[in-house]
mmCIF file of C-alpha atoms in Angstrom:
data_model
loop_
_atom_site.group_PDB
_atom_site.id
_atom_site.type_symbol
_atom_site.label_atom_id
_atom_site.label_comp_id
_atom_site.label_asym_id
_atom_site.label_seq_id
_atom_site.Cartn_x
_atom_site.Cartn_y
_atom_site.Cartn_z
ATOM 1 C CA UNK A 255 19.379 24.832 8.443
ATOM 2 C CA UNK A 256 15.950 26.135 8.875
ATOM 3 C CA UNK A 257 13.805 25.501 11.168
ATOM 4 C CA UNK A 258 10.334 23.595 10.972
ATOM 5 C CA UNK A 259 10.061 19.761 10.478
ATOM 6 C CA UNK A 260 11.466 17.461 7.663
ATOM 7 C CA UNK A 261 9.742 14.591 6.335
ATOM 8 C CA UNK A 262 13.040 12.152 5.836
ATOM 9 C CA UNK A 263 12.916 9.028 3.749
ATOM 10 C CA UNK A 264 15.286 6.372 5.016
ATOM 11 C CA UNK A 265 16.462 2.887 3.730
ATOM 12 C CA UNK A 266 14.097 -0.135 2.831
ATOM 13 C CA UNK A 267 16.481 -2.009 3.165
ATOM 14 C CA UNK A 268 20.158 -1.109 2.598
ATOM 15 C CA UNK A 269 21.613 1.232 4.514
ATOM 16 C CA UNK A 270 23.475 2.609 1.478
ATOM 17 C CA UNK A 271 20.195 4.364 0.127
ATOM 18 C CA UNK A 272 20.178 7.216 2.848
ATOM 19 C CA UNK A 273 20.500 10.325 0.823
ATOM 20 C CA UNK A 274 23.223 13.227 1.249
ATOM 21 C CA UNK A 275 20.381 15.504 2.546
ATOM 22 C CA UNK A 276 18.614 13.150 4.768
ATOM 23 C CA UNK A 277 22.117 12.282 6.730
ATOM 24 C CA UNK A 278 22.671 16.518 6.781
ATOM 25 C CA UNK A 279 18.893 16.849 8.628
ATOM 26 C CA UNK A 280 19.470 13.718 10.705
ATOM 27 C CA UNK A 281 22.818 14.993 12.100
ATOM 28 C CA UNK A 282 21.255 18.831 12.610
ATOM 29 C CA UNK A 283 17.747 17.889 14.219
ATOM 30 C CA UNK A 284 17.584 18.403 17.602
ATOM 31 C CA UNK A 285 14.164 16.000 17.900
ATOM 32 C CA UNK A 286 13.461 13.045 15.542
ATOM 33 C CA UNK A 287 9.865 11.652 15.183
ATOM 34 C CA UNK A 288 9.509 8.187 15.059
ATOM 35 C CA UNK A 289 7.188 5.439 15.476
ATOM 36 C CA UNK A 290 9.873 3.135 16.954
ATOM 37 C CA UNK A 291 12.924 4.556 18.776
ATOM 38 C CA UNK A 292 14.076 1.173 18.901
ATOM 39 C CA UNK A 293 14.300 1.310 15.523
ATOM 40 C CA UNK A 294 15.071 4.870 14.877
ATOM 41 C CA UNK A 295 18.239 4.332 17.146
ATOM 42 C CA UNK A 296 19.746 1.363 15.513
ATOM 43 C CA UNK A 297 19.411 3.163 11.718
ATOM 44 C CA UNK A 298 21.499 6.197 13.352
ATOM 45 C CA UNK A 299 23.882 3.734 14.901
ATOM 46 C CA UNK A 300 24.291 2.213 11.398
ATOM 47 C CA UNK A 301 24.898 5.830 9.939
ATOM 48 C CA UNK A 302 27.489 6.716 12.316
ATOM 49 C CA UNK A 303 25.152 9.692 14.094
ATOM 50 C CA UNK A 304 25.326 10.192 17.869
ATOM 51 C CA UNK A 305 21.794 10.144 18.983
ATOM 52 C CA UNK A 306 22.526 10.989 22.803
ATOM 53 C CA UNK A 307 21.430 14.130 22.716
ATOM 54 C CA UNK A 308 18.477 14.013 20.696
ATOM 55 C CA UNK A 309 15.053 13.721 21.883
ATOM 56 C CA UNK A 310 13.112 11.149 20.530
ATOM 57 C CA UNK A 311 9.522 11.711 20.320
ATOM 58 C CA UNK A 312 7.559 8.521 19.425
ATOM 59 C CA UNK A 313 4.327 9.557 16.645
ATOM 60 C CA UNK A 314 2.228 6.143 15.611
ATOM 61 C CA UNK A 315 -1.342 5.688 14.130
ATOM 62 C CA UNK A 316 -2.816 5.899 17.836
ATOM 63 C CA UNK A 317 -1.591 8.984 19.173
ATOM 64 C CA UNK A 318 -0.817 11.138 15.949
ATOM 65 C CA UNK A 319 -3.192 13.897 16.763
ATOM 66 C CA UNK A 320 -1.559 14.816 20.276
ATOM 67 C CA UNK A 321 1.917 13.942 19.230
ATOM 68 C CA UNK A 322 1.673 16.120 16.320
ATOM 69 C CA UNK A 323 0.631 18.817 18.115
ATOM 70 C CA UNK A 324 3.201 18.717 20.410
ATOM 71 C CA UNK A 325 5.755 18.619 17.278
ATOM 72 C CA UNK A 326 4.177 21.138 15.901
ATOM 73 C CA UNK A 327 4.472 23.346 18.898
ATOM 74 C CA UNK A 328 8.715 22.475 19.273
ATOM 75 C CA UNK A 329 8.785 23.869 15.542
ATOM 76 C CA UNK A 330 7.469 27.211 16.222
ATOM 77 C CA UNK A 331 9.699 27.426 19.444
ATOM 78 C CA UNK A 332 12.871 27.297 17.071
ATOM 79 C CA UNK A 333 13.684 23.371 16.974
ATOM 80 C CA UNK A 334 14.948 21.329 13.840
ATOM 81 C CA UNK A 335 12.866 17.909 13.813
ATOM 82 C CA UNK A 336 13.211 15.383 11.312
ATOM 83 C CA UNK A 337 10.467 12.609 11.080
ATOM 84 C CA UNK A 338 10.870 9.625 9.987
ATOM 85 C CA UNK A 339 8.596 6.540 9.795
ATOM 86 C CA UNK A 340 10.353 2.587 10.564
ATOM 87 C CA UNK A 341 11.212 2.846 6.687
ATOM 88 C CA UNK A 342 10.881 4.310 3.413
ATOM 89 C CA UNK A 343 8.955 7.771 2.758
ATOM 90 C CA UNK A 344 6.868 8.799 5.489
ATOM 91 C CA UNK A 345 2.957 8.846 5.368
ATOM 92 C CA UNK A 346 3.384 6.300 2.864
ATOM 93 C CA UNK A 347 0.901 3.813 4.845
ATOM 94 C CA UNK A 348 2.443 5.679 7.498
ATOM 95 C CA UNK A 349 1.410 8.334 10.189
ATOM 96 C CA UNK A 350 2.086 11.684 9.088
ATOM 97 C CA UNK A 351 -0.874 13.438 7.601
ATOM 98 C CA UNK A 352 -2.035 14.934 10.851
ATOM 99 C CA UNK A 353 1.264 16.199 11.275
ATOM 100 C CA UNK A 354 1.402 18.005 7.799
ATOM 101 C CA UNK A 355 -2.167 19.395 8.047
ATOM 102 C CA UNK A 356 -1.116 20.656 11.380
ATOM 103 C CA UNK A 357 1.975 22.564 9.928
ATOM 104 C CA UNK A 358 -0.396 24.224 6.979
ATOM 105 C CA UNK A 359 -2.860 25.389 9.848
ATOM 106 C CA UNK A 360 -0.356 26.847 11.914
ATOM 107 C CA UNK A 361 2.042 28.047 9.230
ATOM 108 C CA UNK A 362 5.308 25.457 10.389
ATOM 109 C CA UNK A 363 7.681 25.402 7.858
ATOM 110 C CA UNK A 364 7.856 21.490 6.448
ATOM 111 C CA UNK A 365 9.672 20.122 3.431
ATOM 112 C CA UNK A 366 9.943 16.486 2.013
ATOM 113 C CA UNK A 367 13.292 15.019 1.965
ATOM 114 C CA UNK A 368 12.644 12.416 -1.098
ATOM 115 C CA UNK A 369 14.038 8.498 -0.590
ATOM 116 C CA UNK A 370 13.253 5.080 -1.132
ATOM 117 C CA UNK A 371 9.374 4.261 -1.298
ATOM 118 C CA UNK A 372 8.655 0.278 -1.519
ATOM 119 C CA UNK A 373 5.977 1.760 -3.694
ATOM 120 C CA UNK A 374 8.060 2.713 -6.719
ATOM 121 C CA UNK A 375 10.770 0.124 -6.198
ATOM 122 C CA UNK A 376 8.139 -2.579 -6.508
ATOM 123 C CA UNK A 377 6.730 -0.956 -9.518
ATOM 124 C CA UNK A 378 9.810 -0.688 -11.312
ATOM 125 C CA UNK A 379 11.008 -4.414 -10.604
ATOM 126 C CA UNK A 380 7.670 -5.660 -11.632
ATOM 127 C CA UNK A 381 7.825 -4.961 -15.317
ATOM 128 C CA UNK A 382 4.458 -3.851 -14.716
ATOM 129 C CA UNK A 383 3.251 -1.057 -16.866
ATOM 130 C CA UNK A 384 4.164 2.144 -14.913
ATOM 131 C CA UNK A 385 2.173 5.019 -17.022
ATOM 132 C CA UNK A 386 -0.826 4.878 -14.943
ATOM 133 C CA UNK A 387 -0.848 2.928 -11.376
ATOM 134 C CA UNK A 388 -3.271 2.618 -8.154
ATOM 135 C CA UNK A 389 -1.731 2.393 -4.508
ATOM 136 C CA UNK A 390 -4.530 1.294 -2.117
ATOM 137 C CA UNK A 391 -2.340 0.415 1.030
ATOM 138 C CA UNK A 392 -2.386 -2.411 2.759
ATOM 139 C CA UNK A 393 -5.007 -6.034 2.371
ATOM 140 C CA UNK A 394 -7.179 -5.888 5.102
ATOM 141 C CA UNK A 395 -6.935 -9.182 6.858
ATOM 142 C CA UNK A 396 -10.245 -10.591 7.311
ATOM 143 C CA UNK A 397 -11.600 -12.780 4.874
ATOM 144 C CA UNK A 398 -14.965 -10.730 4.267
ATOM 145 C CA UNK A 399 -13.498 -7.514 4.259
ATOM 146 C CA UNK A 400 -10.405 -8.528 1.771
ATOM 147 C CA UNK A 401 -12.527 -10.033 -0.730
ATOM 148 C CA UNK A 402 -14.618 -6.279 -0.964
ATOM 149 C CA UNK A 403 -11.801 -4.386 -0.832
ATOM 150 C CA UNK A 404 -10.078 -6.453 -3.896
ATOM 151 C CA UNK A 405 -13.361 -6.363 -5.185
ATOM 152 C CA UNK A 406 -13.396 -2.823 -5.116
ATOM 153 C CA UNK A 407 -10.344 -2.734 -7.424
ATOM 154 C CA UNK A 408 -11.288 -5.422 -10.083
ATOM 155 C CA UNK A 409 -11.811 -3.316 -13.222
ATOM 156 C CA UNK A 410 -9.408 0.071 -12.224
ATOM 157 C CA UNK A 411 -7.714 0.602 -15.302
ATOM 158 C CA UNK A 412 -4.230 1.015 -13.792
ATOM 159 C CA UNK A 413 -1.876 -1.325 -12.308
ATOM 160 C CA UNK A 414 -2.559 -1.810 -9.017
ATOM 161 C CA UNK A 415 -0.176 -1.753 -5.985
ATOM 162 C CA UNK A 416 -1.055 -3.222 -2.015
ATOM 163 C CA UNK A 417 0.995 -3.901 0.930
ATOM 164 C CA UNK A 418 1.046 -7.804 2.648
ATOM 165 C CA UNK A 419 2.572 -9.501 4.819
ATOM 166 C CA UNK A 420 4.265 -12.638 4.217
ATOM 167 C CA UNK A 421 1.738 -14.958 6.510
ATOM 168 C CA UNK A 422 -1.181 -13.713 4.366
ATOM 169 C CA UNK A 423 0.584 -13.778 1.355
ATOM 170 C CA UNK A 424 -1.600 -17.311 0.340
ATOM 171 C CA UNK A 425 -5.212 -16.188 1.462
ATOM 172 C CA UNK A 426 -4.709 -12.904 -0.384
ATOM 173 C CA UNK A 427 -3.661 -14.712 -3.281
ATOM 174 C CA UNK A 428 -6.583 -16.941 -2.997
ATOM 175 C CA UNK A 429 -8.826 -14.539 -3.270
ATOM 176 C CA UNK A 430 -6.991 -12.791 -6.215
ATOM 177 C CA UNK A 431 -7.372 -15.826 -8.221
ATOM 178 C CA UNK A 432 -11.111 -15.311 -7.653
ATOM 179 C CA UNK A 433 -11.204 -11.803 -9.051
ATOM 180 C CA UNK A 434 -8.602 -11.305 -11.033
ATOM 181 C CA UNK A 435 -8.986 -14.771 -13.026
ATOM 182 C CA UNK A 436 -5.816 -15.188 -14.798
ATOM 183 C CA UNK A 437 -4.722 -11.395 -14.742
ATOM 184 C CA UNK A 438 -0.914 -11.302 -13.873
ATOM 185 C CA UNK A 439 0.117 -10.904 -10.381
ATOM 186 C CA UNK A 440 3.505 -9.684 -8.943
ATOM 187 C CA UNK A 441 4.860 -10.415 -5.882
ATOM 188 C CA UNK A 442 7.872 -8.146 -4.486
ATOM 189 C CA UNK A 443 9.751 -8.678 -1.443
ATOM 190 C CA UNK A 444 13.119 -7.788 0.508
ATOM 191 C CA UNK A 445 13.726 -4.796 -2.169
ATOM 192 C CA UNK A 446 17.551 -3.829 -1.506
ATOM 193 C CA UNK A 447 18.261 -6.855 0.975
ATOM 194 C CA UNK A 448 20.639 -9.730 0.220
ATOM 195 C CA UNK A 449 17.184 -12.007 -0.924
ATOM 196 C CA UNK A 450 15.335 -9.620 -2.821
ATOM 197 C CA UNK A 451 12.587 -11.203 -4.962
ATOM 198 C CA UNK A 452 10.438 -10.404 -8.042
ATOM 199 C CA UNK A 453 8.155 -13.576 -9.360
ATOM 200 C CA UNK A 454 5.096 -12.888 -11.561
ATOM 201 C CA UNK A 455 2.602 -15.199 -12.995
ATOM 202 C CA UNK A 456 -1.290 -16.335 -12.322
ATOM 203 C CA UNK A 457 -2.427 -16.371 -8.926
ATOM 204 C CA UNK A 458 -2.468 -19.976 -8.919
ATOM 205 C CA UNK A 459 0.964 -20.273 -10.740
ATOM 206 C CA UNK A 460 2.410 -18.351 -7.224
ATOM 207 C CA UNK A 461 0.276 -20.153 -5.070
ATOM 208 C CA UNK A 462 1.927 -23.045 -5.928
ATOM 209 C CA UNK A 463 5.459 -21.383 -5.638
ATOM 210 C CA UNK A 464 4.859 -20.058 -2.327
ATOM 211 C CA UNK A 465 3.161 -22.940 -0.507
ATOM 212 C CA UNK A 466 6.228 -24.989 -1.856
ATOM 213 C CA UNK A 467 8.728 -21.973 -0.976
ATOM 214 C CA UNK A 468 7.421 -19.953 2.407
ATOM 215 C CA UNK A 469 7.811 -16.450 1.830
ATOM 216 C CA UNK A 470 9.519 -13.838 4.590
ATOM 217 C CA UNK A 471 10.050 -10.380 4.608
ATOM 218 C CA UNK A 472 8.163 -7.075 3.570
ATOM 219 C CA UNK A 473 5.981 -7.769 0.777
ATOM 220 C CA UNK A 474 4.802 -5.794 -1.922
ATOM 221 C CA UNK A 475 1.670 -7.285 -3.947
ATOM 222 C CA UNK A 476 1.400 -5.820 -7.727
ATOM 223 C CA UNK A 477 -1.746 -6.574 -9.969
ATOM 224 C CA UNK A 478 -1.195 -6.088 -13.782
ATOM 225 C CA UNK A 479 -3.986 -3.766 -15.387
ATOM 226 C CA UNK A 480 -6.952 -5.475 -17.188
ATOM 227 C CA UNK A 481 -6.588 -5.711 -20.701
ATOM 228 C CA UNK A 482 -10.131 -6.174 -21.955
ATOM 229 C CA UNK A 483 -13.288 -6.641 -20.048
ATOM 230 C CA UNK A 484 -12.969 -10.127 -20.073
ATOM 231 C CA UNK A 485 -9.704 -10.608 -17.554
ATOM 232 C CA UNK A 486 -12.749 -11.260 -15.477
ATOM 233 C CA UNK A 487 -15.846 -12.932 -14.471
ATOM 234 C CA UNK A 488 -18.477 -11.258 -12.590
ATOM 235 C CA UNK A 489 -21.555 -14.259 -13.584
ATOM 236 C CA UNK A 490 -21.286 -16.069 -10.008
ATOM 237 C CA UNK A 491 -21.651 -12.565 -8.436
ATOM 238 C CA UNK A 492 -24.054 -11.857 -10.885
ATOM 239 C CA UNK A 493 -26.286 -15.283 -10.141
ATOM 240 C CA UNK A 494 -26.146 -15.305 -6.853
ATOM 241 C CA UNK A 495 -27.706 -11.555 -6.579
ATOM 242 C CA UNK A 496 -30.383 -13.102 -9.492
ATOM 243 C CA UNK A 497 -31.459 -15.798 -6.864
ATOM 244 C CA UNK A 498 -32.435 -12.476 -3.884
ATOM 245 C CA UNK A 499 -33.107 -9.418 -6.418
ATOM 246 C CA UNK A 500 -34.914 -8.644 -9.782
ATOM 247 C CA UNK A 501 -33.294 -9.097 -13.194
ATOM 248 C CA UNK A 502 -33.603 -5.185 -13.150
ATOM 249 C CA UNK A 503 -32.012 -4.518 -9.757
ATOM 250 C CA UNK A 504 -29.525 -7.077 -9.984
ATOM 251 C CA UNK A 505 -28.043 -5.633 -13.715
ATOM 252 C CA UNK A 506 -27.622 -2.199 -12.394
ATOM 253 C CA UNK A 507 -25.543 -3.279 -9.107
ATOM 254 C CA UNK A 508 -23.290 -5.094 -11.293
ATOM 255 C CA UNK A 509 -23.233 -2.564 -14.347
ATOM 256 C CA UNK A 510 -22.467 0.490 -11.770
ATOM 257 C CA UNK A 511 -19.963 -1.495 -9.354
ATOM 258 C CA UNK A 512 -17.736 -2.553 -12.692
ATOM 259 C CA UNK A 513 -18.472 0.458 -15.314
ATOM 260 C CA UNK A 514 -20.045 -2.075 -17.301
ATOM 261 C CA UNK A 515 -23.145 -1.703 -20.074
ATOM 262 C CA UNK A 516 -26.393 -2.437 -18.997
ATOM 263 C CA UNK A 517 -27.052 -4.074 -22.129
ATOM 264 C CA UNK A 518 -24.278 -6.505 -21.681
ATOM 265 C CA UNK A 519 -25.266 -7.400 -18.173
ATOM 266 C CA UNK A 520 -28.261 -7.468 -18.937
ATOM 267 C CA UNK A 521 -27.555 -10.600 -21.978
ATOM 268 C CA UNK A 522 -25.765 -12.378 -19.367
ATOM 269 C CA UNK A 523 -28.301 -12.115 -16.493
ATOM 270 C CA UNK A 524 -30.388 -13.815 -19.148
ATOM 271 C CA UNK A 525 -28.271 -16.403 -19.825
ATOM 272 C CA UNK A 526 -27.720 -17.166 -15.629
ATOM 273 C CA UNK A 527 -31.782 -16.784 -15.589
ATOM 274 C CA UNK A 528 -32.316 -19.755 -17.450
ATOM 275 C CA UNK A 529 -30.104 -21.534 -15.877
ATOM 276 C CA UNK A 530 -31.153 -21.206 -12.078
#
């Protein structure tokens, strides 16, 4: 096998989903990259691989740009390393960028070795349209700053993908009924485990599901595309910039923050006008 460093997907879930190739770099790397070794160690218990006499070098969000170096570095002194992130594909909401920018700079051989991604699972269980689709990571988890960021996404023409976690599963959802009026909303969880889950409807229709049935386990959040430019409304935003800006001012934020026409914006700021 050649040397360098191999991005490895590994399970989501079951075990079973480890690929031919992946177990083949696993069982030849001398060094794995991992965020967890914990966790690292008990997947290549489950595969059968001795990990004794491995070296385990641990590569998270906080100290990717001196770990990576120093993976970088074992490469080009002949080593095999395989990274791999807790689950799924790596740099998938995972660390790993550094590492592969590093390897272009410094001309480290590096390869993908493809696997489960929560990503495309969720997409496909969804029976959401899957021609055209966003990713945007996970839903920050303050209130102010997860209403923008959903904001940000309200009118993106694609079906739109997030990471949550089950304990913020009903504030996000919340807020989704806020901005995505009755839009439908997936909710994907333990993909490949004994309990996996797929439940669409409204926001409100799964708010009601899940304050009646607590969710666990890794959750993927899907938001169907918008099918006309009324899936939403934007008039409280609209009024309550009416009430601190001019009529002018006030219909282009909202015209260029949702691709919308002026003129359109500009009918219903009328319409709020009156009534304030």
């Amino acid at each position: 096998m050649k040397n360098g460093i191999y991005l490895v997907a590994t399970p989501i879930g079951n075990v079973q989903d480890i690929s031919l190739r992946a177990l083949e770099v696993l069982k030849s790397a001398q060094i794995i990259a991992c965020e967890d070794t914990r966790v690292a160690k008990k997947l290549f218990s489950l595969l059968s691989i001795p990990s004794a006499e491995k070296t385990f070098i641990v590569m998270h969000d906080h100290n990717e740009s001196t770990k990576a170096t120093e993976i970088v570095d074992q490469a080009l002194a002949g080593k095999i390393i395989a990274y791999v992130s807790d689950a799924g594909s790596p740099l998938i909401s995972d660390p790993g960028y550094k590492l592969v920018n590093l390897c272009k700079e410094r001309g480290v051989y590096f390869t993908t070795i493809p696997g489960a991604c929560a990503v495309i699972c969720a997409l496909q269980l969804s029976g959401f349209p899957s021609n055209s689709f966003l990713f945007a990571g996970f839903i920050p988890n303050k209130d102010k700053a997860r209403t923008e960021f959903l904001q940000k996404y309200q009118m993106t023409d694609a079906t739109l993908i997030f990471y949550e976690t089950a304990n913020r599963l009903i504030k996000t959802l919340l807020v989704a009924a806020q901005i995505f009026g009755n839009r439908k909303i997936a909710v994907v969880r333990e993909i490949s485990k004994l309990y996996e889950e797929s439940r669409s409807g409204t926001a409100q229709e799964l708010i009601d599901y899940y304050t009646a049935n607590p969710p666990k386990g890794e959750i993927v959040l899907l938001v169907h595309q918008p099918t006309e430019k009324e899936d939403f409304d934007y008039s409280q935003e609209l009024s309550a910039k009416l009430k601190t800006q001019s009529l002018k001012t006030a219909v282009r934020d909202i015209a260029l923050k949702y691709n919308l026409s002026k003129n359109e914006v500009y009918q219903k700021a009328l319409e709020l006008k009156n009534d304030i």
